[in-house]
Short mmCIF file of C-alpha atoms in Angstrom, two decimals:
data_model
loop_
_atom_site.label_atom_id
_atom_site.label_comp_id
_atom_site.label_asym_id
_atom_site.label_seq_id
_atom_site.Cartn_x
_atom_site.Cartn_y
_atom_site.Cartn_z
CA UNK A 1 0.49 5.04 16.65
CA UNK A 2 -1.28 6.21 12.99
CA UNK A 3 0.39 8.39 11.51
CA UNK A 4 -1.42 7.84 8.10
CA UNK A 5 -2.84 4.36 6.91
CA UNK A 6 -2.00 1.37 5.96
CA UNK A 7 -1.05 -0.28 3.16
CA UNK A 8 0.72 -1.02 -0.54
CA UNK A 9 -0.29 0.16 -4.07
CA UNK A 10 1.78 0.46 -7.32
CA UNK A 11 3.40 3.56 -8.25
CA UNK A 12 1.29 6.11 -10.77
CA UNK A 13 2.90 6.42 -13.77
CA UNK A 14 0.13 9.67 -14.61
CA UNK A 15 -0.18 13.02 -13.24
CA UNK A 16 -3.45 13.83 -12.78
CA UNK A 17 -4.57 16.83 -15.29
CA UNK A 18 -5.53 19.16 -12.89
CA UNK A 19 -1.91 18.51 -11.63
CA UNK A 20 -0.75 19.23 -15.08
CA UNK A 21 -3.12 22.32 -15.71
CA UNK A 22 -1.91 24.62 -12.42
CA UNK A 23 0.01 27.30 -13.14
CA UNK A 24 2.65 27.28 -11.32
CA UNK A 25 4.26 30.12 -12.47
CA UNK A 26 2.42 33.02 -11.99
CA UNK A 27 3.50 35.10 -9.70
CA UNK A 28 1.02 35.87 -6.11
CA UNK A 29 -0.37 38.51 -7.56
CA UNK A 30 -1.50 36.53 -9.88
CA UNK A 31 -1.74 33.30 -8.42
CA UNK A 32 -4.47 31.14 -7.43
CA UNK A 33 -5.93 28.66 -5.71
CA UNK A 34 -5.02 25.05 -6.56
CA UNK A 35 -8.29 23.35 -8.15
CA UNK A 36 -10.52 21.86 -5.55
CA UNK A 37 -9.64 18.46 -7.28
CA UNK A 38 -6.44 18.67 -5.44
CA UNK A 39 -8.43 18.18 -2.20
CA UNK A 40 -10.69 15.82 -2.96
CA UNK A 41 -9.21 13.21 -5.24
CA UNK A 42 -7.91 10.10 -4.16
CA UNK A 43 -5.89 10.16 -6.99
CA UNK A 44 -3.65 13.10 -5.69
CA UNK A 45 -4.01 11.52 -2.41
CA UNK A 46 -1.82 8.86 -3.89
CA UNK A 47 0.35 10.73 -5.80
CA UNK A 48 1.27 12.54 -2.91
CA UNK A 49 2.42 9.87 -0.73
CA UNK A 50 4.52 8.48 -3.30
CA UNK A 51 6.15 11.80 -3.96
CA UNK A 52 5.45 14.57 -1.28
CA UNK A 53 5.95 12.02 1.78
CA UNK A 54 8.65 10.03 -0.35
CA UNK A 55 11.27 13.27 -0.90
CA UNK A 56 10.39 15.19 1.87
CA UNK A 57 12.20 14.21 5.44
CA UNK A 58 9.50 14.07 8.07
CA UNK A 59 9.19 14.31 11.51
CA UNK A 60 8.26 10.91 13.13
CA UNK A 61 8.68 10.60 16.98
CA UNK A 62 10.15 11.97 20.10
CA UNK A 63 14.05 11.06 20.83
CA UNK A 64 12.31 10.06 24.29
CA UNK A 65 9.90 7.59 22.99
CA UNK A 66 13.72 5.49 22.47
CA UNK A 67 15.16 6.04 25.63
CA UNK A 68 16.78 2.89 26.37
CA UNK A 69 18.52 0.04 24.50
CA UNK A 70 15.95 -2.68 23.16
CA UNK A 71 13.34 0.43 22.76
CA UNK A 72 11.17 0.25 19.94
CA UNK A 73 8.29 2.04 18.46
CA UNK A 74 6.20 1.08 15.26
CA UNK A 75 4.50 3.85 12.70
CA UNK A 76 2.50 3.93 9.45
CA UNK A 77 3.89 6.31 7.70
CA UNK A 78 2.23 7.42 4.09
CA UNK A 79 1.18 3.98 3.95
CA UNK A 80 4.69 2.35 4.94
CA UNK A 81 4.84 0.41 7.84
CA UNK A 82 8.37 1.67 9.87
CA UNK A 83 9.75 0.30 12.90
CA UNK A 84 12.45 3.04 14.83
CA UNK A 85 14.64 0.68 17.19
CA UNK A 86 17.51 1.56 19.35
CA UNK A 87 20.84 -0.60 19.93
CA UNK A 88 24.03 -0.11 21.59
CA UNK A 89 22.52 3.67 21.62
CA UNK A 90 21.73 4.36 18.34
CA UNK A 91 18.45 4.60 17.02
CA UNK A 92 17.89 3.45 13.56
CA UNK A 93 14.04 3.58 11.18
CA UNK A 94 13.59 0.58 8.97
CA UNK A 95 10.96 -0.71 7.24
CA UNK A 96 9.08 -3.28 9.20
CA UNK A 97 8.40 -5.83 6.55
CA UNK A 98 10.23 -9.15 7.10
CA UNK A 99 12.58 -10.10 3.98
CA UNK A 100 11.03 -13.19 3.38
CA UNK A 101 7.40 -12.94 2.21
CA UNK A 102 6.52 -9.44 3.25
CA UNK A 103 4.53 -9.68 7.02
CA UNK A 104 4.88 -7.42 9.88
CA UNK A 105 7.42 -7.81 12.23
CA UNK A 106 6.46 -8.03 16.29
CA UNK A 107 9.24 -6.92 18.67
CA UNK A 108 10.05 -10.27 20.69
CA UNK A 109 6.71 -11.81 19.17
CA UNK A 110 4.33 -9.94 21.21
CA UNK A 111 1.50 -8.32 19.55
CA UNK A 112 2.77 -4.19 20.48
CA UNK A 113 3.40 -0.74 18.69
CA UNK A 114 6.04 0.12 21.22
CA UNK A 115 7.59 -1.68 24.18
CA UNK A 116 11.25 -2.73 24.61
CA UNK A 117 12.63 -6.47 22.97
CA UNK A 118 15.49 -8.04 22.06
CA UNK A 119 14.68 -8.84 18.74
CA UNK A 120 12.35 -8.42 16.04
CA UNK A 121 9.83 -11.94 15.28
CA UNK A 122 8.57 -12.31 12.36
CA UNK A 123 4.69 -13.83 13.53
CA UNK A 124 4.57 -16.01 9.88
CA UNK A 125 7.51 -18.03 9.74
CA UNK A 126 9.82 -17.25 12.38
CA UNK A 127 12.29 -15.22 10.68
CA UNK A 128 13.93 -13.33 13.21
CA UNK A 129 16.43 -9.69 12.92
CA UNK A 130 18.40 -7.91 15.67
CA UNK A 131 17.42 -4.27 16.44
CA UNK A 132 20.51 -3.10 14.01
CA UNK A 133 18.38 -5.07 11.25
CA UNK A 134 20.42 -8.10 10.90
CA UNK A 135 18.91 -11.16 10.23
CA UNK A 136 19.96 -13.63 12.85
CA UNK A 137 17.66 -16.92 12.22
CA UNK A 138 16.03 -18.66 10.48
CA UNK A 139 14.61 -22.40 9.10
CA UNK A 140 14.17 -24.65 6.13
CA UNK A 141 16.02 -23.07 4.29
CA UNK A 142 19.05 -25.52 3.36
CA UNK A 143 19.42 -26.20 -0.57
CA UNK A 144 18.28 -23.23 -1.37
CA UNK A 145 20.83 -21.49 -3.91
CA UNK A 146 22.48 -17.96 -3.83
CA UNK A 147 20.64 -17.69 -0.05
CA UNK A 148 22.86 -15.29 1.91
CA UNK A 149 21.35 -13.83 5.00
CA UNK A 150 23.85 -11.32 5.41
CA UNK A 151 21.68 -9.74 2.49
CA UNK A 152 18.52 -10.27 4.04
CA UNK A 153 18.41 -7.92 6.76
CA UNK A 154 16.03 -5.26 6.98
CA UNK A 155 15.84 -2.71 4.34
CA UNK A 156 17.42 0.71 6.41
CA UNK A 157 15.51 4.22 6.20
CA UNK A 158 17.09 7.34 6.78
CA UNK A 159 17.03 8.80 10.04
CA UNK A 160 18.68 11.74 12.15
CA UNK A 161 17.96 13.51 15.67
CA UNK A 162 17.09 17.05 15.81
CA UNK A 163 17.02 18.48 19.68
CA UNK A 164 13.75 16.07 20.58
CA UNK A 165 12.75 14.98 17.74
CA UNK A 166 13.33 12.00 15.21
CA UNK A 167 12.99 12.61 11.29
CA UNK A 168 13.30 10.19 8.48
CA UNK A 169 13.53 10.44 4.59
CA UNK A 170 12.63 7.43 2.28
CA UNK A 171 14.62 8.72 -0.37
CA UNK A 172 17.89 6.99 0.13
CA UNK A 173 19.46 9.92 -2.05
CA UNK A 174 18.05 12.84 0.07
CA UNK A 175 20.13 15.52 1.36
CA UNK A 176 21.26 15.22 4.91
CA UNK A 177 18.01 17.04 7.13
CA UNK A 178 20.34 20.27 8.09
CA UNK A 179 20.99 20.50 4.58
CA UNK A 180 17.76 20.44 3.46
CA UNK A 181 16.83 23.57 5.03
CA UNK A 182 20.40 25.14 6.66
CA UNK A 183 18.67 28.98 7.41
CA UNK A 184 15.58 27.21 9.18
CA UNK A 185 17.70 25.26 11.19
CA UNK A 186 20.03 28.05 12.42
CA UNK A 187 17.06 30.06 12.74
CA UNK A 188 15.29 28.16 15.20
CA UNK A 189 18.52 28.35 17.54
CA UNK A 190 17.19 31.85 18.61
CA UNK A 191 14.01 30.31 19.83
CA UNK A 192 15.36 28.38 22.39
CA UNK A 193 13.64 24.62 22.13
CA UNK A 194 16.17 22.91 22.73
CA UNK A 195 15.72 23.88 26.44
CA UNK A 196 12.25 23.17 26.42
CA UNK A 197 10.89 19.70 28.25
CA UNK A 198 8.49 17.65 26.82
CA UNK A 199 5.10 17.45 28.71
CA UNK A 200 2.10 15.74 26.95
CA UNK A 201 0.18 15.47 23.62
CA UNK A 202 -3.07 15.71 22.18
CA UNK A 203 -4.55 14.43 18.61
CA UNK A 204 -7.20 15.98 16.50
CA UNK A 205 -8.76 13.55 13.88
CA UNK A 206 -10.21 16.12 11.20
CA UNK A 207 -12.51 15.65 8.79
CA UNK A 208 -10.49 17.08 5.55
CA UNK A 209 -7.77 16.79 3.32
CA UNK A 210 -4.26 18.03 5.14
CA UNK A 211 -3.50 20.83 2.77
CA UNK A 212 -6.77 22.28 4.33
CA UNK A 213 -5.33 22.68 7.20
CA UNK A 214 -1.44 23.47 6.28
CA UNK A 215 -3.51 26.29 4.03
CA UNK A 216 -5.23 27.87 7.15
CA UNK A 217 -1.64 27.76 9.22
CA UNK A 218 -0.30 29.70 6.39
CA UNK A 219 -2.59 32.78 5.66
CA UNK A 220 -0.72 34.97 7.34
CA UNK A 221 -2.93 35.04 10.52
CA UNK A 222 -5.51 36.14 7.72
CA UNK A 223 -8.25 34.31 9.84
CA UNK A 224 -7.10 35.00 13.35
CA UNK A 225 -9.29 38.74 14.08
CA UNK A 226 -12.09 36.93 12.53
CA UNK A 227 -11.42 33.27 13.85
CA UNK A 228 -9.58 33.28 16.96
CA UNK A 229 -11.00 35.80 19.50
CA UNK A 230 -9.35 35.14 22.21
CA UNK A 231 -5.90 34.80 20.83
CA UNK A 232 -6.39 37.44 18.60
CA UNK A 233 -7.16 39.72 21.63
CA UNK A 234 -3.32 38.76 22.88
CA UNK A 235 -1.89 39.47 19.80
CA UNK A 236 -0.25 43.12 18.41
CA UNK A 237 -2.19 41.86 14.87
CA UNK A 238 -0.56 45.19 13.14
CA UNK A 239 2.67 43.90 13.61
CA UNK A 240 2.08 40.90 12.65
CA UNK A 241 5.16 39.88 9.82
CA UNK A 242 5.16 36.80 7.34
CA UNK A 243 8.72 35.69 5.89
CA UNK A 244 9.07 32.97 2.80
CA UNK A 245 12.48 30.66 2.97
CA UNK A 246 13.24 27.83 1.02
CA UNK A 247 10.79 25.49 2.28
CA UNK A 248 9.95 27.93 5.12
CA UNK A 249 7.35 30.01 6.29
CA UNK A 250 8.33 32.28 9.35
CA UNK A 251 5.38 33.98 10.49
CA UNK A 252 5.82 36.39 13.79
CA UNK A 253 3.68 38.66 15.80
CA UNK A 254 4.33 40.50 19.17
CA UNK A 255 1.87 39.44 22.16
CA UNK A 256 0.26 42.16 23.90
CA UNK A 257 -1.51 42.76 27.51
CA UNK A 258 -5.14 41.89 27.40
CA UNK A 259 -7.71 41.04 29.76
CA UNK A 260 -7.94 37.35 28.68
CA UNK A 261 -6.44 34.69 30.08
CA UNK A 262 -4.68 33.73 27.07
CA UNK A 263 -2.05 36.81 27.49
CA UNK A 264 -0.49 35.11 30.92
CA UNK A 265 0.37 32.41 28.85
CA UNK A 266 1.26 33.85 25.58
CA UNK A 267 4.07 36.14 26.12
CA UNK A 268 6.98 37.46 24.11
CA UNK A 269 7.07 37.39 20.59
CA UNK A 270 4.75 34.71 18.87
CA UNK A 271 6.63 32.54 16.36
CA UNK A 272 4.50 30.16 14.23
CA UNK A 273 7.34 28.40 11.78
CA UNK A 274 5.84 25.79 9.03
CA UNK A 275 8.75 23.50 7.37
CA UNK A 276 7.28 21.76 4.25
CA UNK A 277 5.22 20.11 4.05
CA UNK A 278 3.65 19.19 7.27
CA UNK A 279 5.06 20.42 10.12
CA UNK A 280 4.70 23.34 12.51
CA UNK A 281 6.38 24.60 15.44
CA UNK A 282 4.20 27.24 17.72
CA UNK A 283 6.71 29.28 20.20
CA UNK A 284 6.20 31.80 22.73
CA UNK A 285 8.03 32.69 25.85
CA UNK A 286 8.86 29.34 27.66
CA UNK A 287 6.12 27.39 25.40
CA UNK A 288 6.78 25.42 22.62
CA UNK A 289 3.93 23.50 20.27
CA UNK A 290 4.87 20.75 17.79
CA UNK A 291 2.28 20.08 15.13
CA UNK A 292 2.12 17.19 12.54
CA UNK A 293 -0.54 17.17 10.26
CA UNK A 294 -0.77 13.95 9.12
CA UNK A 295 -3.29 12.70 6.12
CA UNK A 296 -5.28 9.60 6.95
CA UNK A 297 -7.17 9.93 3.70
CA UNK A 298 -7.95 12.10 0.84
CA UNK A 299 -10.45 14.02 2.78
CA UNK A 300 -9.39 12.92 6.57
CA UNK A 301 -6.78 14.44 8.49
CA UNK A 302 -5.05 13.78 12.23
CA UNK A 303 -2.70 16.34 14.06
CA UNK A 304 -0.86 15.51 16.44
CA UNK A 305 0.42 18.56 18.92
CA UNK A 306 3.14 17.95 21.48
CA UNK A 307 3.55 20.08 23.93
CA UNK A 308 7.05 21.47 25.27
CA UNK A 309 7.63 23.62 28.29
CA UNK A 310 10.81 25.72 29.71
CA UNK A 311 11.92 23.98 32.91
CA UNK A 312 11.17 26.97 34.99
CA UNK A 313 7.31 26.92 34.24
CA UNK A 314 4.91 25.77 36.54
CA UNK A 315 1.99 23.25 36.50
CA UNK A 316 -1.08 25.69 36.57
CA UNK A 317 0.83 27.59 33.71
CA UNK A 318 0.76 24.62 31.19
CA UNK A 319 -2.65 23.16 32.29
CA UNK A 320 -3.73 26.92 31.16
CA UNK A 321 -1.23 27.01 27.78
CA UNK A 322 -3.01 23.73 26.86
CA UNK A 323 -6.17 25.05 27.30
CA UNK A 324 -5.73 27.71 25.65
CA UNK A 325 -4.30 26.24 22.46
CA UNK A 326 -7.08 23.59 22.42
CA UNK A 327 -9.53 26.25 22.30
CA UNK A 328 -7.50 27.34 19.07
CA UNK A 329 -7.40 24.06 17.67
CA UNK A 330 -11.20 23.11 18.29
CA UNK A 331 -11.75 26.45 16.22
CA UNK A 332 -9.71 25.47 13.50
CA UNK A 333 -10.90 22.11 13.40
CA UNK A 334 -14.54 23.76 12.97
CA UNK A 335 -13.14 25.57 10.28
CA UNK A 336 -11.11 23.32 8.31
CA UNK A 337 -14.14 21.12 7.94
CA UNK A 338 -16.47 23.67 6.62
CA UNK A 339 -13.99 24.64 4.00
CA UNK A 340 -13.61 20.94 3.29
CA UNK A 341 -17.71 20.77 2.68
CA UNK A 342 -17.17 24.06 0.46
CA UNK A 343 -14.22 22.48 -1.65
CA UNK A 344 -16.75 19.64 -2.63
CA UNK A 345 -19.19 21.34 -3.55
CA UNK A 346 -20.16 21.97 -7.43
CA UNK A 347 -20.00 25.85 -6.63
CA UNK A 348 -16.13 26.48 -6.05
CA UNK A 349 -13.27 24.95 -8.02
CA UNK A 350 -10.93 27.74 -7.05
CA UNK A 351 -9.72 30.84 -5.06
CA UNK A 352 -7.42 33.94 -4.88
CA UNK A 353 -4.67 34.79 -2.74
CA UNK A 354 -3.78 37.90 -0.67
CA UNK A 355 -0.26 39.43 -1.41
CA UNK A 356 -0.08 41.08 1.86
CA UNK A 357 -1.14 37.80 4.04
CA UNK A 358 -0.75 34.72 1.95
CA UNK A 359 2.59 34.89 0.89
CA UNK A 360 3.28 31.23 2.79
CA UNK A 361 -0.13 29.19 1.23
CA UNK A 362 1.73 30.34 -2.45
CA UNK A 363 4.92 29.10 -1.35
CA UNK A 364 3.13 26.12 -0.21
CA UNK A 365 1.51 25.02 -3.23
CA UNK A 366 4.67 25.51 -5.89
CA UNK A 367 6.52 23.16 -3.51
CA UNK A 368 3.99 21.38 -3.65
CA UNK A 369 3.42 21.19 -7.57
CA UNK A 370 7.68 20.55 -7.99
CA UNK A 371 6.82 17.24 -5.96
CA UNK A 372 3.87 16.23 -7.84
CA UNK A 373 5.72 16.29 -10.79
CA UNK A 374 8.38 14.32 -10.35
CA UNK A 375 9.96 12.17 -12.42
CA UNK A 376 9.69 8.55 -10.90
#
């Protein structure tokens, strides 16, 4: 599975200058834009991936892509290759770089992003771990001074199960993921996932940077009357409220009778909840969307949407939902793009924001910035 690419460079030791230059503390009123730089620039690609995707804990998988002892399940994750493995029922992330000269480990030796093993092979020289990361053999290697394997297993990630889904932090000194955001995660109690069943997926490979498309999530449903017929046409838009947490934007809207087909399957209260930076849970009445919006590149973007259902609902009623929402997405897709085309070209270099709608894009880019600037 992608989610990002490949790969290895050094860490930047500058900020960029229209990193530097944003003015991060006016207030919305006052507030713009960040520069168009910021979504075009492999530079700030970079520094994001060594910072944003670094600090932030992010969600990776499914708890039922592990289901069973000797499960595994490989990812590319801001350009670090991780392997999530379970043993004696515990799943653990790890980087998937053998210890001794850096290649990608295989689970069992076969050539796979996911199966089930009993160890982990490295395909170079033979090195070989057990799924808790221990390094359990290896060759040649008598004479060799001060070499203790017990040392050499693999290099642990942090990792920890919310309801369905797995998250892991790079930062070894990160807070604990229900401490990084305690009123989200009591918050989303009330919504009642945890009851929800998983039922299928669908990617979206866009072509712009990811902030594009966290931006249009966050306007406020700014875009939806305009944007989104057909769900706007379900939706009590007057209603419509937008709430700013710590990293937390809580946007909700009642649903309304219509004469589309969208309002049999979006009922209740709509909740669309963004947890920085990238992902997005869509609720309604027995239907639950995951979103990760995962960069690929400086100006490439996939999303991945998993689809959760209440047990009760039928067949016909999520074949609709997920027709319904991939009508939405195909929109925004459209979208996203042309603003990506407008952000390179010579005629904008920056926007304004609404205080009444885009209360959540503003919280978005300070959080943003904080990363950015780091110290390293």
């Amino acid at each position: 599975m992608l989610l990002f690419c490949s790969g290895k460079s050094s860490m930047p030791n500058a900020i960029p200058q229209s990193v530097n230059d944003y003015q991060i503390e006016l207030a919305l009123a006052d507030a713009s834009t960040p520069p168009s730089a910021w979504y075009q620039d492999d530079s700030i690609y970079q520094l994001e991936r060594k910072t944003v995707f670094y600090y932030q804990w992010l969600l990776v998988a499914r708890v039922d892509e592990l289901r069973d002892d000797g499960d595994f399940l490989t990812l590319n994750i801001a350009e670090q290759p991780v392997i999530l493995t379970k043993s004696a029922g515990k799943i653990r992330a790890f980087y998937n770089v053998c210890r001794h000269h850096g290649a990608i480990l295989k689970g069992s030796g076969k050539d796979s992003a996911q199966g089930n093993c009993q160890r982990l092979v490295c395909p170079y020289h033979g090195w070989t771990y057990a799924l808790d990361g221990q390094l359990i053999g290896y060759r040649e290697f008598a004479g060799v001074n001060q070499f203790n394997p017990e040392q050499l297993g693999l290099k642990e990630i942090q990792c920890q199960q919310y309801w369905h889904w797995l998250f892991i932090c790079f930062d070894p000194n990160a807070k604990p993921l229900f401490k990084s955001s305690e009123t989200l995660w009591q918050r989303l109690d009330s919504l009642k996932m945890r009851d929800c069943d998983y039922y299928q997926s669908r990617c979206y490979r866009l072509q712009c940077n990811w902030k594009v498309y966290v931006d249009n999530y966050l306007d406020g449903g700014f875009h939806v009357p305009v944007l989104h017929r057909g769900l706007s046409s379900a939706l009590d838009n007057k209603a419509y409220k937008i709430e700013t947490l710590d990293k937390v934007c809580w946007q909700s809207c009642p649903t309304k009778p219509s004469d589309s087909d969208i309002s049999q399957v979006r009922q209740g209260t709509a909740n669309y909840v963004w947890l920085y930076p990238n992902l997005m849970f869509n609720c309604y009445q027995g239907v639950c969307g995951v979103m990760r919006v995962l960069p690929v590149s400086a100006q490439q973007t996939e999303v991945v949407f998993d689809y959760f259902f209440a047990p009760q609902i039928e067949d016909a009623f999520k074949s609709m939902s997920i027709k319904v929402a991939d009508v939405v997405q195909q929109e925004d897709a459209e979208i996203c793009e042309s603003v990506q085309t407008g952000l390179n070209s010579f005629g904008f270099e920056t926007g304004r924001l609404s205080v009444s709608k885009e209360a959540g894009e503003h919280l978005f880019h300070r959080l943003l910035h904080a990363d950015l600037v780091r110290p390293r």
